[in-house]
Amino acid sequence: LHLTAASGYNITVLIGSAIILFKLLGKRYLVIPGVIISIVFFALIAGGGASVIRAALMGAVGFLALQAGSARSAKRIFVLTALFMLLIKPAWAWDVGWELSTAATASLIWLEPFISKYLKSIKYLKPVYPELAASISAYLATFPVLVWRVGWNNISWVGILTNIPAAFLVPWIMASGAVIGFTGLIWPAGAQILAVLTRPPIWALVRIIEWGSKINALHLF
C-alpha cells in the first residue's frame, strides 16, 4: 500500500523518471521546468489532497534545492521549509503522511547522491541509475518511519523482502500510467492498446503481493 499511495516515495520516483526522460530526449535545459510541471500534474491527477500537496511541495523544494547550488545550501533550504510547514500547522509533526513525505524528500538530499554515485559505476545501470537511486534512497529513508509508526514487532519480514522487487516495478507502472493517461486525452483507442501492452509489470506486482501474503500466512519469519 505504501508503494502505491500518493506519497513522497512516488514523488521521488517521478523526479527520477522525469530527469531520465528529458536527458534521453537531449533536452537537458528542460529538466528543471519539466520536473516541476510533472510534479504539478501528478498532484492534480492524484486528487490534490492535503497529503499529496505536502508530498509534492517537499519533493519540489528538495529538487530545486539540489539544483540551486551546493549540498549545504540544499540541506538548509529543506530544513527551513520543513520548519516553516510546521509553523503553519504544528499538528503535521504527528501526521504519518507528512513524516513519510519529509523523509522521502530528505533522502534526495542526503542519501541519493551516494547511492547514485555507486549505481553509476555499474555499467548496465547507467541508463536508469538516477531513477533507481531516487527509488532506493526513498525506500531506505521511509522504512524507519514505518517501523516507528507500526512497531518493530509488527513489521513483516516477508513484506521487506517482497518490497525490494516490488519497488523496482512501481516506477515502470507509474511511467506507463502517465503515458496511457496523456495518450487517452488525444487518442483514446491508442490508450487502450497501450494499456494492454503495459499489463506485465502490474501483473508481476500483483503476483508478488499474493506470493508474499501466502508466505507470510505460514509464519516462517
mmCIF file of C-alpha atoms in Angstrom:
data_model
loop_
_atom_site.group_PDB
_atom_site.id
_atom_site.type_symbol
_atom_site.label_atom_id
_atom_site.label_comp_id
_atom_site.label_asym_id
_atom_site.label_seq_id
_atom_site.Cartn_x
_atom_site.Cartn_y
_atom_site.Cartn_z
ATOM 1 C CA LEU A 1 0.000 0.000 0.000
ATOM 2 C CA HIS A 2 2.839 2.365 0.806
ATOM 3 C CA LEU A 3 4.354 1.807 -2.650
ATOM 4 C CA THR A 4 1.137 2.686 -4.447
ATOM 5 C CA ALA A 5 -0.066 5.519 -2.184
ATOM 6 C CA ALA A 6 0.449 9.082 -3.384
ATOM 7 C CA SER A 7 3.377 9.975 -1.164
ATOM 8 C CA GLY A 8 6.929 11.268 -1.071
ATOM 9 C CA TYR A 9 8.135 7.943 -2.453
ATOM 10 C CA ASN A 10 6.102 8.416 -5.620
ATOM 11 C CA ILE A 11 7.323 11.994 -5.955
ATOM 12 C CA THR A 12 10.964 10.899 -5.798
ATOM 13 C CA VAL A 13 10.274 8.200 -8.391
ATOM 14 C CA LEU A 14 8.558 10.808 -10.560
ATOM 15 C CA ILE A 15 11.509 13.182 -10.276
ATOM 16 C CA GLY A 16 14.000 10.469 -11.224
ATOM 17 C CA SER A 17 11.862 9.344 -14.172
ATOM 18 C CA ALA A 18 11.436 12.905 -15.470
ATOM 19 C CA ILE A 19 15.191 13.517 -15.273
ATOM 20 C CA ILE A 20 15.871 10.380 -17.311
ATOM 21 C CA LEU A 21 13.204 11.270 -19.890
ATOM 22 C CA PHE A 22 14.446 14.771 -20.629
ATOM 23 C CA LYS A 23 18.086 13.675 -20.691
ATOM 24 C CA LEU A 24 17.289 10.871 -23.144
ATOM 25 C CA LEU A 25 15.461 13.405 -25.311
ATOM 26 C CA GLY A 26 18.577 15.572 -25.282
ATOM 27 C CA LYS A 27 16.637 18.407 -23.635
ATOM 28 C CA ARG A 28 18.714 18.988 -20.518
ATOM 29 C CA TYR A 29 17.555 22.599 -20.352
ATOM 30 C CA LEU A 30 14.013 21.279 -19.813
ATOM 31 C CA VAL A 31 14.918 19.110 -16.811
ATOM 32 C CA ILE A 32 14.073 21.687 -14.130
ATOM 33 C CA PRO A 33 10.804 23.033 -15.631
ATOM 34 C CA GLY A 34 9.893 19.532 -16.791
ATOM 35 C CA VAL A 35 10.262 18.074 -13.299
ATOM 36 C CA ILE A 36 8.237 20.869 -11.705
ATOM 37 C CA ILE A 37 5.448 20.558 -14.291
ATOM 38 C CA SER A 38 5.442 16.769 -13.791
ATOM 39 C CA ILE A 39 5.047 17.218 -10.029
ATOM 40 C CA VAL A 40 2.165 19.666 -10.509
ATOM 41 C CA PHE A 41 0.390 17.302 -12.915
ATOM 42 C CA PHE A 42 0.915 14.387 -10.545
ATOM 43 C CA ALA A 43 -0.599 16.346 -7.660
ATOM 44 C CA LEU A 44 -3.628 17.259 -9.779
ATOM 45 C CA ILE A 45 -4.135 13.732 -11.134
ATOM 46 C CA ALA A 46 -3.775 12.256 -7.634
ATOM 47 C CA GLY A 47 -6.651 14.400 -6.439
ATOM 48 C CA GLY A 48 -4.854 17.353 -4.866
ATOM 49 C CA GLY A 49 -5.463 16.162 -1.307
ATOM 50 C CA ALA A 50 -3.535 17.557 1.658
ATOM 51 C CA SER A 51 -1.110 14.616 1.784
ATOM 52 C CA VAL A 52 -0.451 14.856 -1.961
ATOM 53 C CA ILE A 53 0.152 18.605 -1.806
ATOM 54 C CA ARG A 54 2.574 18.169 1.106
ATOM 55 C CA ALA A 55 4.470 15.444 -0.734
ATOM 56 C CA ALA A 56 4.565 17.489 -3.941
ATOM 57 C CA LEU A 57 5.760 20.608 -2.113
ATOM 58 C CA MET A 58 8.519 18.794 -0.242
ATOM 59 C CA GLY A 59 9.625 16.990 -3.400
ATOM 60 C CA ALA A 60 9.731 20.205 -5.437
ATOM 61 C CA VAL A 61 11.654 22.034 -2.711
ATOM 62 C CA GLY A 62 14.151 19.194 -2.369
ATOM 63 C CA PHE A 63 14.710 19.005 -6.123
ATOM 64 C CA LEU A 64 15.085 22.772 -6.563
ATOM 65 C CA ALA A 65 17.401 22.943 -3.568
ATOM 66 C CA LEU A 66 19.715 20.385 -5.163
ATOM 67 C CA GLN A 67 19.641 22.237 -8.481
ATOM 68 C CA ALA A 68 20.215 25.647 -6.914
ATOM 69 C CA GLY A 69 23.676 25.159 -5.525
ATOM 70 C CA SER A 70 25.775 23.266 -3.032
ATOM 71 C CA ALA A 71 24.620 20.342 -0.962
ATOM 72 C CA ARG A 72 24.920 22.502 2.150
ATOM 73 C CA SER A 73 22.501 25.062 0.692
ATOM 74 C CA ALA A 74 20.073 22.298 -0.265
ATOM 75 C CA LYS A 75 20.075 20.965 3.287
ATOM 76 C CA ARG A 76 19.418 24.422 4.724
ATOM 77 C CA ILE A 77 16.564 25.103 2.322
ATOM 78 C CA PHE A 78 14.999 21.738 3.130
ATOM 79 C CA VAL A 79 15.224 22.235 6.902
ATOM 80 C CA LEU A 80 13.811 25.766 6.689
ATOM 81 C CA THR A 81 10.924 24.572 4.512
ATOM 82 C CA ALA A 82 10.088 21.740 6.914
ATOM 83 C CA LEU A 83 10.167 24.136 9.887
ATOM 84 C CA PHE A 84 8.016 26.661 8.016
ATOM 85 C CA MET A 85 5.407 23.984 7.295
ATOM 86 C CA LEU A 86 5.341 23.011 10.970
ATOM 87 C CA LEU A 87 4.922 26.645 11.982
ATOM 88 C CA ILE A 88 1.889 26.836 9.709
ATOM 89 C CA LYS A 89 0.428 23.644 11.125
ATOM 90 C CA PRO A 90 2.288 22.055 14.094
ATOM 91 C CA ALA A 91 -0.067 19.043 14.017
ATOM 92 C CA TRP A 92 1.730 17.835 10.888
ATOM 93 C CA ALA A 93 4.603 16.705 13.112
ATOM 94 C CA TRP A 94 2.347 13.814 14.209
ATOM 95 C CA ASP A 95 0.937 13.146 10.749
ATOM 96 C CA VAL A 96 2.399 9.986 9.213
ATOM 97 C CA GLY A 97 1.888 11.342 5.697
ATOM 98 C CA TRP A 98 3.980 14.427 6.453
ATOM 99 C CA GLU A 99 6.640 12.313 8.112
ATOM 100 C CA LEU A 100 6.902 9.986 5.104
ATOM 101 C CA SER A 101 6.998 12.876 2.634
ATOM 102 C CA THR A 102 9.667 14.662 4.658
ATOM 103 C CA ALA A 103 11.761 11.509 4.998
ATOM 104 C CA ALA A 104 11.498 10.745 1.281
ATOM 105 C CA THR A 105 12.489 14.288 0.345
ATOM 106 C CA ALA A 106 15.382 14.269 2.800
ATOM 107 C CA SER A 107 16.615 11.111 1.102
ATOM 108 C CA LEU A 108 17.024 13.067 -2.152
ATOM 109 C CA ILE A 109 19.447 15.399 -0.416
ATOM 110 C CA TRP A 110 21.343 13.129 1.966
ATOM 111 C CA LEU A 111 21.176 9.590 0.521
ATOM 112 C CA GLU A 112 20.551 9.855 -3.214
ATOM 113 C CA PRO A 113 23.963 11.386 -4.135
ATOM 114 C CA PHE A 114 25.846 8.466 -2.545
ATOM 115 C CA ILE A 115 23.578 5.776 -3.984
ATOM 116 C CA SER A 116 23.604 7.469 -7.394
ATOM 117 C CA LYS A 117 27.402 7.537 -7.419
ATOM 118 C CA TYR A 118 27.534 3.809 -6.682
ATOM 119 C CA LEU A 119 24.891 2.815 -9.240
ATOM 120 C CA LYS A 120 26.513 4.982 -11.902
ATOM 121 C CA SER A 121 29.666 2.878 -11.598
ATOM 122 C CA ILE A 122 27.682 -0.240 -12.623
ATOM 123 C CA LYS A 123 27.781 -0.435 -16.411
ATOM 124 C CA TYR A 124 24.349 -1.935 -17.028
ATOM 125 C CA LEU A 125 22.586 0.512 -14.691
ATOM 126 C CA LYS A 126 23.904 3.718 -16.227
ATOM 127 C CA PRO A 127 20.776 4.411 -18.359
ATOM 128 C CA VAL A 128 18.451 4.246 -15.348
ATOM 129 C CA TYR A 129 20.654 4.995 -12.343
ATOM 130 C CA PRO A 130 19.037 8.388 -11.456
ATOM 131 C CA GLU A 131 15.580 6.869 -11.132
ATOM 132 C CA LEU A 132 16.854 3.776 -9.305
ATOM 133 C CA ALA A 133 18.864 5.928 -6.899
ATOM 134 C CA ALA A 134 15.787 8.037 -6.123
ATOM 135 C CA SER A 135 13.646 4.938 -5.528
ATOM 136 C CA ILE A 136 16.162 3.146 -3.311
ATOM 137 C CA SER A 137 17.012 6.230 -1.241
ATOM 138 C CA ALA A 138 13.316 7.000 -0.673
ATOM 139 C CA TYR A 139 12.641 3.442 0.443
ATOM 140 C CA LEU A 140 15.571 3.416 2.864
ATOM 141 C CA ALA A 141 14.501 6.741 4.357
ATOM 142 C CA THR A 142 10.827 5.914 4.797
ATOM 143 C CA PHE A 143 11.327 2.434 6.243
ATOM 144 C CA PRO A 144 12.415 3.703 9.708
ATOM 145 C CA VAL A 145 9.291 5.893 9.827
ATOM 146 C CA LEU A 146 7.115 2.856 9.148
ATOM 147 C CA VAL A 147 8.917 0.889 11.867
ATOM 148 C CA TRP A 148 8.393 3.729 14.322
ATOM 149 C CA ARG A 149 4.730 4.074 13.412
ATOM 150 C CA VAL A 150 3.645 0.415 13.419
ATOM 151 C CA GLY A 151 6.273 -1.033 15.742
ATOM 152 C CA TRP A 152 9.208 -3.316 15.032
ATOM 153 C CA ASN A 153 7.267 -6.432 16.054
ATOM 154 C CA ASN A 154 4.529 -5.591 13.578
ATOM 155 C CA ILE A 155 6.883 -5.270 10.605
ATOM 156 C CA SER A 156 6.567 -8.249 8.289
ATOM 157 C CA TRP A 157 9.976 -9.503 7.200
ATOM 158 C CA VAL A 158 8.274 -11.097 4.225
ATOM 159 C CA GLY A 159 6.993 -7.623 3.400
ATOM 160 C CA ILE A 160 10.533 -6.244 3.442
ATOM 161 C CA LEU A 161 11.733 -8.943 1.053
ATOM 162 C CA THR A 162 8.789 -8.556 -1.316
ATOM 163 C CA ASN A 163 9.100 -4.766 -1.318
ATOM 164 C CA ILE A 164 12.544 -4.982 -2.919
ATOM 165 C CA PRO A 165 11.373 -6.380 -6.297
ATOM 166 C CA ALA A 166 8.069 -4.506 -5.990
ATOM 167 C CA ALA A 167 9.878 -1.195 -5.605
ATOM 168 C CA PHE A 168 11.558 -1.696 -8.983
ATOM 169 C CA LEU A 169 8.192 -2.336 -10.664
ATOM 170 C CA VAL A 170 6.407 0.745 -9.328
ATOM 171 C CA PRO A 171 8.404 3.273 -11.429
ATOM 172 C CA TRP A 172 7.512 1.384 -14.628
ATOM 173 C CA ILE A 173 3.866 1.206 -13.609
ATOM 174 C CA MET A 174 3.803 4.927 -12.811
ATOM 175 C CA ALA A 175 5.511 5.791 -16.097
ATOM 176 C CA SER A 176 3.195 3.599 -18.174
ATOM 177 C CA GLY A 177 0.183 5.004 -16.355
ATOM 178 C CA ALA A 178 1.291 8.542 -17.196
ATOM 179 C CA VAL A 179 1.810 7.664 -20.860
ATOM 180 C CA ILE A 180 -1.591 5.960 -21.063
ATOM 181 C CA GLY A 181 -3.280 8.893 -19.354
ATOM 182 C CA PHE A 182 -1.825 11.526 -21.673
ATOM 183 C CA THR A 183 -2.430 9.338 -24.729
ATOM 184 C CA GLY A 184 -6.052 8.938 -23.693
ATOM 185 C CA LEU A 185 -6.521 12.697 -23.861
ATOM 186 C CA ILE A 186 -5.513 12.689 -27.538
ATOM 187 C CA TRP A 187 -6.210 9.174 -28.810
ATOM 188 C CA PRO A 188 -8.482 7.045 -26.570
ATOM 189 C CA ALA A 189 -8.175 3.959 -28.778
ATOM 190 C CA GLY A 190 -4.392 4.190 -28.633
ATOM 191 C CA ALA A 191 -4.550 4.393 -24.846
ATOM 192 C CA GLN A 192 -6.498 1.127 -24.809
ATOM 193 C CA ILE A 193 -3.764 -0.556 -26.844
ATOM 194 C CA LEU A 194 -1.024 0.790 -24.584
ATOM 195 C CA ALA A 195 -2.963 -0.365 -21.523
ATOM 196 C CA VAL A 196 -2.836 -3.946 -22.807
ATOM 197 C CA LEU A 197 0.883 -3.714 -23.564
ATOM 198 C CA THR A 198 1.705 -2.373 -20.099
ATOM 199 C CA ARG A 199 -0.075 -5.102 -18.163
ATOM 200 C CA PRO A 200 3.057 -7.215 -17.434
ATOM 201 C CA PRO A 201 4.527 -5.008 -14.642
ATOM 202 C CA ILE A 202 1.105 -4.709 -12.999
ATOM 203 C CA TRP A 203 0.602 -8.478 -13.250
ATOM 204 C CA ALA A 204 4.051 -9.027 -11.727
ATOM 205 C CA LEU A 205 3.327 -6.629 -8.826
ATOM 206 C CA VAL A 206 0.037 -8.389 -8.040
ATOM 207 C CA ARG A 207 1.769 -11.792 -8.105
ATOM 208 C CA ILE A 208 4.484 -10.561 -5.726
ATOM 209 C CA ILE A 209 1.832 -9.300 -3.318
ATOM 210 C CA GLU A 210 -0.093 -12.587 -3.487
ATOM 211 C CA TRP A 211 3.013 -14.743 -3.012
ATOM 212 C CA GLY A 212 4.175 -12.563 -0.139
ATOM 213 C CA SER A 213 0.781 -12.837 1.523
ATOM 214 C CA LYS A 214 0.797 -16.635 1.246
ATOM 215 C CA ILE A 215 4.319 -16.935 2.637
ATOM 216 C CA ASN A 216 3.501 -14.510 5.457
ATOM 217 C CA ALA A 217 0.484 -16.647 6.401
ATOM 218 C CA LEU A 218 2.868 -19.558 7.073
ATOM 219 C CA HIS A 219 4.549 -17.519 9.880
ATOM 220 C CA LEU A 220 8.005 -18.616 8.798
ATOM 221 C CA PHE A 221 9.583 -15.232 9.602
#
